[in-house]
Amino acid sequence: MTKLELVINCKIDVLWEEDIYKSTVQDIKDEEILIAIPVSNGIYLTLEDGEKLEQIFYDDKGNVFGYKSEVLGRTTENNIPFYRIGKPFEITRIQRRNYVRVNILQVINYIKEEELEKEIREEEKYQHALLLDLSGGGMRIKIKEELSYNDIIVANLIHDNEKITVRGKIVRIEKTEDKKYICGIDFDDMDNVTREKIIRTVFRIMRKQRELI
């Protein structure tokens, strides 16, 4: 059984419609948890009793947990409003080597790191690639040029007007019938902030895809 250990003051992400709201755990009781009113870009989330919340929690060991909770109501303590939510259920633990991966078709820009000159930023230096799938640990892209194993590339991912720059190592190469190349890339030397942005993006894409079914 997956064990989720929420603690007081830990940060959580609340997935709602097409946005991600920030919140924190304020108290943990026997049958319920108090969380701060989730907020995104200054907008507070309004919830009804009985609604199910999808949430993401990052622990201090590098693990990512996805889970759901039921909204039990609102309460106020010391003149501060909180939501009361039930204990987590449908808990999924996503380890670093087993990130959730989502299929997506999107044109992105990339450049080999050895060709990247820090003081020059012309976009024409970048090549186009077709992003095929994405996870917190890596991605697959389809490209025209032939790269080599262990080549390092720098790519710009854009989703919902948010630009995320990633650095990755080529770990798999497959030549296609149309004389192009599908490359498997493991993200390399990535900070936690960037990885969390990618994981949030993956969850956003998954939610949108589910809504289309």
PDB file of C-alpha atoms in Angstrom:
ATOM      1  CA  MET A   1       0.000   0.000   0.000  1.00  0.00           C
ATOM      2  CA  THR A   2       1.325   3.439  -0.943  1.00  0.00           C
ATOM      3  CA  LYS A   3       2.098   5.461   2.161  1.00  0.00           C
ATOM      4  CA  LEU A   4       1.526   9.195   1.964  1.00  0.00           C
ATOM      5  CA  GLU A   5       2.913  11.252   4.830  1.00  0.00           C
ATOM      6  CA  LEU A   6       1.505  14.757   4.727  1.00  0.00           C
ATOM      7  CA  VAL A   7       2.855  17.064   7.412  1.00  0.00           C
ATOM      8  CA  ILE A   8       1.754  20.423   8.749  1.00  0.00           C
ATOM      9  CA  ASN A   9       2.955  23.361   6.621  1.00  0.00           C
ATOM     10  CA  CYS A  10       3.817  21.142   3.644  1.00  0.00           C
ATOM     11  CA  LYS A  11       2.965  22.562   0.228  1.00  0.00           C
ATOM     12  CA  ILE A  12       0.434  20.897  -2.054  1.00  0.00           C
ATOM     13  CA  ASP A  13      -0.844  21.581  -5.562  1.00  0.00           C
ATOM     14  CA  VAL A  14      -4.586  21.408  -6.189  1.00  0.00           C
ATOM     15  CA  LEU A  15      -5.563  20.584  -9.788  1.00  0.00           C
ATOM     16  CA  TRP A  16      -8.804  22.261 -10.771  1.00  0.00           C
ATOM     17  CA  GLU A  17     -10.121  22.544 -14.317  1.00  0.00           C
ATOM     18  CA  GLU A  18      -7.137  23.794 -16.369  1.00  0.00           C
ATOM     19  CA  ASP A  19      -5.206  25.431 -13.550  1.00  0.00           C
ATOM     20  CA  ILE A  20      -3.074  24.462 -10.574  1.00  0.00           C
ATOM     21  CA  TYR A  21      -3.723  26.166  -7.256  1.00  0.00           C
ATOM     22  CA  LYS A  22      -1.206  26.444  -4.428  1.00  0.00           C
ATOM     23  CA  SER A  23      -2.097  25.493  -0.875  1.00  0.00           C
ATOM     24  CA  THR A  24      -0.543  24.269   2.372  1.00  0.00           C
ATOM     25  CA  VAL A  25      -1.576  21.760   4.996  1.00  0.00           C
ATOM     26  CA  GLN A  26      -2.495  23.680   8.160  1.00  0.00           C
ATOM     27  CA  ASP A  27      -3.644  20.883  10.471  1.00  0.00           C
ATOM     28  CA  ILE A  28      -4.052  17.116  10.413  1.00  0.00           C
ATOM     29  CA  LYS A  29      -6.824  15.579  12.492  1.00  0.00           C
ATOM     30  CA  ASP A  30      -8.146  12.055  12.932  1.00  0.00           C
ATOM     31  CA  GLU A  31     -10.706  12.194  10.130  1.00  0.00           C
ATOM     32  CA  GLU A  32      -9.901  15.370   8.245  1.00  0.00           C
ATOM     33  CA  ILE A  33      -7.179  17.731   7.086  1.00  0.00           C
ATOM     34  CA  LEU A  34      -7.285  21.514   7.088  1.00  0.00           C
ATOM     35  CA  ILE A  35      -5.737  23.260   4.094  1.00  0.00           C
ATOM     36  CA  ALA A  36      -5.288  26.926   3.245  1.00  0.00           C
ATOM     37  CA  ILE A  37      -7.661  28.282   0.605  1.00  0.00           C
ATOM     38  CA  PRO A  38      -5.989  27.286  -2.701  1.00  0.00           C
ATOM     39  CA  VAL A  39      -4.838  30.255  -4.790  1.00  0.00           C
ATOM     40  CA  SER A  40      -3.557  30.738  -8.348  1.00  0.00           C
ATOM     41  CA  ASN A  41      -2.371  34.110  -9.658  1.00  0.00           C
ATOM     42  CA  GLY A  42      -4.250  35.901  -6.893  1.00  0.00           C
ATOM     43  CA  ILE A  43      -7.523  34.031  -7.554  1.00  0.00           C
ATOM     44  CA  TYR A  44      -8.889  31.929  -4.683  1.00  0.00           C
ATOM     45  CA  LEU A  45     -10.591  28.619  -5.428  1.00  0.00           C
ATOM     46  CA  THR A  46     -14.239  28.274  -4.420  1.00  0.00           C
ATOM     47  CA  LEU A  47     -15.279  24.713  -3.630  1.00  0.00           C
ATOM     48  CA  GLU A  48     -18.538  22.993  -2.743  1.00  0.00           C
ATOM     49  CA  ASP A  49     -18.987  20.292  -0.122  1.00  0.00           C
ATOM     50  CA  GLY A  50     -18.611  16.818  -1.595  1.00  0.00           C
ATOM     51  CA  GLU A  51     -16.394  17.819  -4.506  1.00  0.00           C
ATOM     52  CA  LYS A  52     -13.354  15.660  -5.160  1.00  0.00           C
ATOM     53  CA  LEU A  53      -9.963  17.361  -5.323  1.00  0.00           C
ATOM     54  CA  GLU A  54      -6.980  16.049  -7.262  1.00  0.00           C
ATOM     55  CA  GLN A  55      -3.749  16.999  -5.502  1.00  0.00           C
ATOM     56  CA  ILE A  56       0.005  16.628  -5.914  1.00  0.00           C
ATOM     57  CA  PHE A  57       2.501  16.464  -3.062  1.00  0.00           C
ATOM     58  CA  TYR A  58       6.310  16.469  -3.299  1.00  0.00           C
ATOM     59  CA  ASP A  59       8.061  14.995  -0.274  1.00  0.00           C
ATOM     60  CA  ASP A  60      11.594  15.759   0.908  1.00  0.00           C
ATOM     61  CA  LYS A  61      12.885  12.447  -0.498  1.00  0.00           C
ATOM     62  CA  GLY A  62      12.269  13.384  -4.121  1.00  0.00           C
ATOM     63  CA  ASN A  63       9.031  11.413  -4.471  1.00  0.00           C
ATOM     64  CA  VAL A  64       5.861  12.758  -6.057  1.00  0.00           C
ATOM     65  CA  PHE A  65       2.410  11.660  -4.887  1.00  0.00           C
ATOM     66  CA  GLY A  66      -0.883  12.088  -6.680  1.00  0.00           C
ATOM     67  CA  TYR A  67      -4.074  11.590  -4.689  1.00  0.00           C
ATOM     68  CA  LYS A  68      -7.668  12.708  -4.178  1.00  0.00           C
ATOM     69  CA  SER A  69      -9.623  14.082  -1.222  1.00  0.00           C
ATOM     70  CA  GLU A  70     -13.266  15.006  -0.665  1.00  0.00           C
ATOM     71  CA  VAL A  71     -14.205  18.520   0.368  1.00  0.00           C
ATOM     72  CA  LEU A  72     -15.974  18.330   3.726  1.00  0.00           C
ATOM     73  CA  GLY A  73     -16.631  22.031   4.216  1.00  0.00           C
ATOM     74  CA  ARG A  74     -15.062  25.278   5.386  1.00  0.00           C
ATOM     75  CA  THR A  75     -14.011  26.416   8.820  1.00  0.00           C
ATOM     76  CA  THR A  76     -12.364  29.435  10.414  1.00  0.00           C
ATOM     77  CA  GLU A  77      -9.674  29.409  13.072  1.00  0.00           C
ATOM     78  CA  ASN A  78      -8.228  32.639  14.497  1.00  0.00           C
ATOM     79  CA  ASN A  79     -10.164  34.514  11.792  1.00  0.00           C
ATOM     80  CA  ILE A  80      -8.357  32.551   9.042  1.00  0.00           C
ATOM     81  CA  PRO A  81     -10.529  30.492   6.637  1.00  0.00           C
ATOM     82  CA  PHE A  82      -9.596  26.922   5.749  1.00  0.00           C
ATOM     83  CA  TYR A  83     -11.063  24.066   3.770  1.00  0.00           C
ATOM     84  CA  ARG A  84     -11.762  20.814   5.569  1.00  0.00           C
ATOM     85  CA  ILE A  85     -10.914  17.854   3.348  1.00  0.00           C
ATOM     86  CA  GLY A  86     -11.134  14.127   3.953  1.00  0.00           C
ATOM     87  CA  LYS A  87      -8.250  11.712   4.206  1.00  0.00           C
ATOM     88  CA  PRO A  88      -6.428  11.055   0.901  1.00  0.00           C
ATOM     89  CA  PHE A  89      -7.525   8.161  -1.335  1.00  0.00           C
ATOM     90  CA  GLU A  90      -6.478   6.770  -4.735  1.00  0.00           C
ATOM     91  CA  ILE A  91      -2.889   7.523  -3.748  1.00  0.00           C
ATOM     92  CA  THR A  92      -0.246   7.021  -6.417  1.00  0.00           C
ATOM     93  CA  ARG A  93       3.464   7.268  -5.706  1.00  0.00           C
ATOM     94  CA  ILE A  94       5.565   8.354  -8.647  1.00  0.00           C
ATOM     95  CA  GLN A  95       9.245   7.632  -8.111  1.00  0.00           C
ATOM     96  CA  ARG A  96      12.028   9.410 -10.015  1.00  0.00           C
ATOM     97  CA  ARG A  97      12.538   6.450 -12.348  1.00  0.00           C
ATOM     98  CA  ASN A  98       8.825   5.952 -12.929  1.00  0.00           C
ATOM     99  CA  TYR A  99       7.326   9.352 -13.649  1.00  0.00           C
ATOM    100  CA  VAL A 100       3.919   9.565 -15.235  1.00  0.00           C
ATOM    101  CA  ARG A 101       4.415   9.952 -18.988  1.00  0.00           C
ATOM    102  CA  VAL A 102       1.925  11.626 -21.299  1.00  0.00           C
ATOM    103  CA  ASN A 103       1.738  11.497 -25.095  1.00  0.00           C
ATOM    104  CA  ILE A 104       1.707  14.886 -26.785  1.00  0.00           C
ATOM    105  CA  LEU A 105       2.441  16.255 -30.257  1.00  0.00           C
ATOM    106  CA  GLN A 106       4.034  19.681 -30.138  1.00  0.00           C
ATOM    107  CA  VAL A 107       6.750  21.469 -32.080  1.00  0.00           C
ATOM    108  CA  ILE A 108       9.610  22.588 -29.834  1.00  0.00           C
ATOM    109  CA  ASN A 109      13.046  24.174 -30.346  1.00  0.00           C
ATOM    110  CA  TYR A 110      16.322  22.570 -29.317  1.00  0.00           C
ATOM    111  CA  ILE A 111      20.058  22.997 -29.740  1.00  0.00           C
ATOM    112  CA  LYS A 112      23.092  20.839 -28.977  1.00  0.00           C
ATOM    113  CA  GLU A 113      24.701  22.162 -25.841  1.00  0.00           C
ATOM    114  CA  GLU A 114      28.133  22.308 -27.437  1.00  0.00           C
ATOM    115  CA  GLU A 115      26.742  24.707 -30.051  1.00  0.00           C
ATOM    116  CA  LEU A 116      25.019  26.935 -27.567  1.00  0.00           C
ATOM    117  CA  GLU A 117      26.838  30.213 -27.058  1.00  0.00           C
ATOM    118  CA  LYS A 118      25.655  31.813 -23.851  1.00  0.00           C
ATOM    119  CA  GLU A 119      26.129  35.354 -25.074  1.00  0.00           C
ATOM    120  CA  ILE A 120      24.214  34.792 -28.329  1.00  0.00           C
ATOM    121  CA  ARG A 121      20.507  33.929 -28.261  1.00  0.00           C
ATOM    122  CA  GLU A 122      19.312  34.013 -31.863  1.00  0.00           C
ATOM    123  CA  GLU A 123      16.417  31.617 -32.349  1.00  0.00           C
ATOM    124  CA  GLU A 124      17.773  30.596 -35.784  1.00  0.00           C
ATOM    125  CA  LYS A 125      20.506  28.658 -33.987  1.00  0.00           C
ATOM    126  CA  TYR A 126      17.842  26.279 -32.704  1.00  0.00           C
ATOM    127  CA  GLN A 127      16.462  23.289 -34.597  1.00  0.00           C
ATOM    128  CA  HIS A 128      12.831  22.211 -34.689  1.00  0.00           C
ATOM    129  CA  ALA A 129      11.749  18.949 -33.106  1.00  0.00           C
ATOM    130  CA  LEU A 130       8.417  17.206 -32.662  1.00  0.00           C
ATOM    131  CA  LEU A 131       7.770  16.405 -29.017  1.00  0.00           C
ATOM    132  CA  LEU A 132       6.161  12.945 -28.792  1.00  0.00           C
ATOM    133  CA  ASP A 133       5.846  12.396 -25.062  1.00  0.00           C
ATOM    134  CA  LEU A 134       6.876  14.012 -21.799  1.00  0.00           C
ATOM    135  CA  SER A 135       7.464  13.068 -18.175  1.00  0.00           C
ATOM    136  CA  GLY A 136       9.246  14.467 -15.157  1.00  0.00           C
ATOM    137  CA  GLY A 137      12.240  12.319 -16.044  1.00  0.00           C
ATOM    138  CA  GLY A 138      12.582  12.812 -19.777  1.00  0.00           C
ATOM    139  CA  MET A 139      10.949  13.024 -23.191  1.00  0.00           C
ATOM    140  CA  ARG A 140      10.915  11.603 -26.713  1.00  0.00           C
ATOM    141  CA  ILE A 141      11.393  13.815 -29.738  1.00  0.00           C
ATOM    142  CA  LYS A 142      11.439  13.329 -33.511  1.00  0.00           C
ATOM    143  CA  ILE A 143      14.141  15.251 -35.388  1.00  0.00           C
ATOM    144  CA  LYS A 144      15.748  15.562 -38.819  1.00  0.00           C
ATOM    145  CA  GLU A 145      19.417  15.699 -37.836  1.00  0.00           C
ATOM    146  CA  GLU A 146      21.327  12.675 -36.623  1.00  0.00           C
ATOM    147  CA  LEU A 147      22.517  12.964 -33.043  1.00  0.00           C
ATOM    148  CA  SER A 148      24.750  10.584 -31.120  1.00  0.00           C
ATOM    149  CA  TYR A 149      24.310   8.706 -27.872  1.00  0.00           C
ATOM    150  CA  ASN A 150      25.173  10.853 -24.846  1.00  0.00           C
ATOM    151  CA  ASP A 151      24.837  14.108 -26.804  1.00  0.00           C
ATOM    152  CA  ILE A 152      23.441  16.840 -24.576  1.00  0.00           C
ATOM    153  CA  ILE A 153      20.700  19.096 -25.883  1.00  0.00           C
ATOM    154  CA  VAL A 154      18.948  22.145 -24.484  1.00  0.00           C
ATOM    155  CA  ALA A 155      15.253  22.468 -25.387  1.00  0.00           C
ATOM    156  CA  ASN A 156      12.489  24.972 -24.798  1.00  0.00           C
ATOM    157  CA  LEU A 157       9.083  23.566 -23.862  1.00  0.00           C
ATOM    158  CA  ILE A 158       6.091  25.891 -23.974  1.00  0.00           C
ATOM    159  CA  HIS A 159       2.681  25.059 -22.515  1.00  0.00           C
ATOM    160  CA  ASP A 160      -0.075  27.484 -21.495  1.00  0.00           C
ATOM    161  CA  ASN A 161       2.308  30.372 -22.249  1.00  0.00           C
ATOM    162  CA  GLU A 162       4.862  29.038 -19.750  1.00  0.00           C
ATOM    163  CA  LYS A 163       8.371  28.454 -21.100  1.00  0.00           C
ATOM    164  CA  ILE A 164      10.435  25.703 -19.490  1.00  0.00           C
ATOM    165  CA  THR A 165      14.062  25.218 -20.518  1.00  0.00           C
ATOM    166  CA  VAL A 166      15.369  21.686 -20.050  1.00  0.00           C
ATOM    167  CA  ARG A 167      18.743  19.982 -20.490  1.00  0.00           C
ATOM    168  CA  GLY A 168      18.837  16.326 -21.482  1.00  0.00           C
ATOM    169  CA  LYS A 169      21.056  13.478 -22.599  1.00  0.00           C
ATOM    170  CA  ILE A 170      20.319  11.290 -25.629  1.00  0.00           C
ATOM    171  CA  VAL A 171      19.906   7.717 -24.358  1.00  0.00           C
ATOM    172  CA  ARG A 172      18.005   6.056 -27.231  1.00  0.00           C
ATOM    173  CA  ILE A 173      17.983   6.611 -31.003  1.00  0.00           C
ATOM    174  CA  GLU A 174      15.640   5.011 -33.534  1.00  0.00           C
ATOM    175  CA  LYS A 175      15.734   5.715 -37.274  1.00  0.00           C
ATOM    176  CA  THR A 176      12.308   6.011 -38.867  1.00  0.00           C
ATOM    177  CA  GLU A 177      11.080   5.036 -42.325  1.00  0.00           C
ATOM    178  CA  ASP A 178      10.954   8.681 -43.371  1.00  0.00           C
ATOM    179  CA  LYS A 179      14.687   9.010 -42.623  1.00  0.00           C
ATOM    180  CA  LYS A 180      14.236  10.955 -39.433  1.00  0.00           C
ATOM    181  CA  TYR A 181      15.204  10.049 -35.878  1.00  0.00           C
ATOM    182  CA  ILE A 182      13.253   9.421 -32.697  1.00  0.00           C
ATOM    183  CA  CYS A 183      15.410  10.167 -29.666  1.00  0.00           C
ATOM    184  CA  GLY A 184      14.785   9.195 -26.077  1.00  0.00           C
ATOM    185  CA  ILE A 185      16.107  11.844 -23.716  1.00  0.00           C
ATOM    186  CA  ASP A 186      16.739  11.696 -19.988  1.00  0.00           C
ATOM    187  CA  PHE A 187      16.689  15.061 -18.258  1.00  0.00           C
ATOM    188  CA  ASP A 188      20.105  15.780 -16.812  1.00  0.00           C
ATOM    189  CA  ASP A 189      21.126  17.881 -13.823  1.00  0.00           C
ATOM    190  CA  MET A 190      17.615  19.271 -13.360  1.00  0.00           C
ATOM    191  CA  ASP A 191      16.699  21.340 -10.315  1.00  0.00           C
ATOM    192  CA  ASN A 192      13.572  20.477  -8.330  1.00  0.00           C
ATOM    193  CA  VAL A 193      11.754  23.674  -9.334  1.00  0.00           C
ATOM    194  CA  THR A 194      12.035  22.875 -13.045  1.00  0.00           C
ATOM    195  CA  ARG A 195      11.091  19.227 -12.513  1.00  0.00           C
ATOM    196  CA  GLU A 196       7.999  20.233 -10.563  1.00  0.00           C
ATOM    197  CA  LYS A 197       6.995  22.597 -13.382  1.00  0.00           C
ATOM    198  CA  ILE A 198       7.242  19.731 -15.871  1.00  0.00           C
ATOM    199  CA  ILE A 199       5.244  17.376 -13.653  1.00  0.00           C
ATOM    200  CA  ARG A 200       2.543  20.015 -13.272  1.00  0.00           C
ATOM    201  CA  THR A 201       2.502  20.425 -17.045  1.00  0.00           C
ATOM    202  CA  VAL A 202       2.132  16.656 -17.487  1.00  0.00           C
ATOM    203  CA  PHE A 203      -0.851  16.621 -15.118  1.00  0.00           C
ATOM    204  CA  ARG A 204      -2.438  19.563 -16.943  1.00  0.00           C
ATOM    205  CA  ILE A 205      -2.113  17.754 -20.274  1.00  0.00           C
ATOM    206  CA  MET A 206      -3.526  14.543 -18.803  1.00  0.00           C
ATOM    207  CA  ARG A 207      -6.557  16.391 -17.430  1.00  0.00           C
ATOM    208  CA  LYS A 208      -7.245  18.056 -20.780  1.00  0.00           C
ATOM    209  CA  GLN A 209      -6.937  14.737 -22.601  1.00  0.00           C
ATOM    210  CA  ARG A 210      -9.366  13.057 -20.184  1.00  0.00           C
ATOM    211  CA  GLU A 211     -11.900  15.830 -20.794  1.00  0.00           C
ATOM    212  CA  LEU A 212     -11.810  15.070 -24.531  1.00  0.00           C
ATOM    213  CA  ILE A 213     -12.715  11.396 -24.065  1.00  0.00           C
TER     214      ILE A 213
END
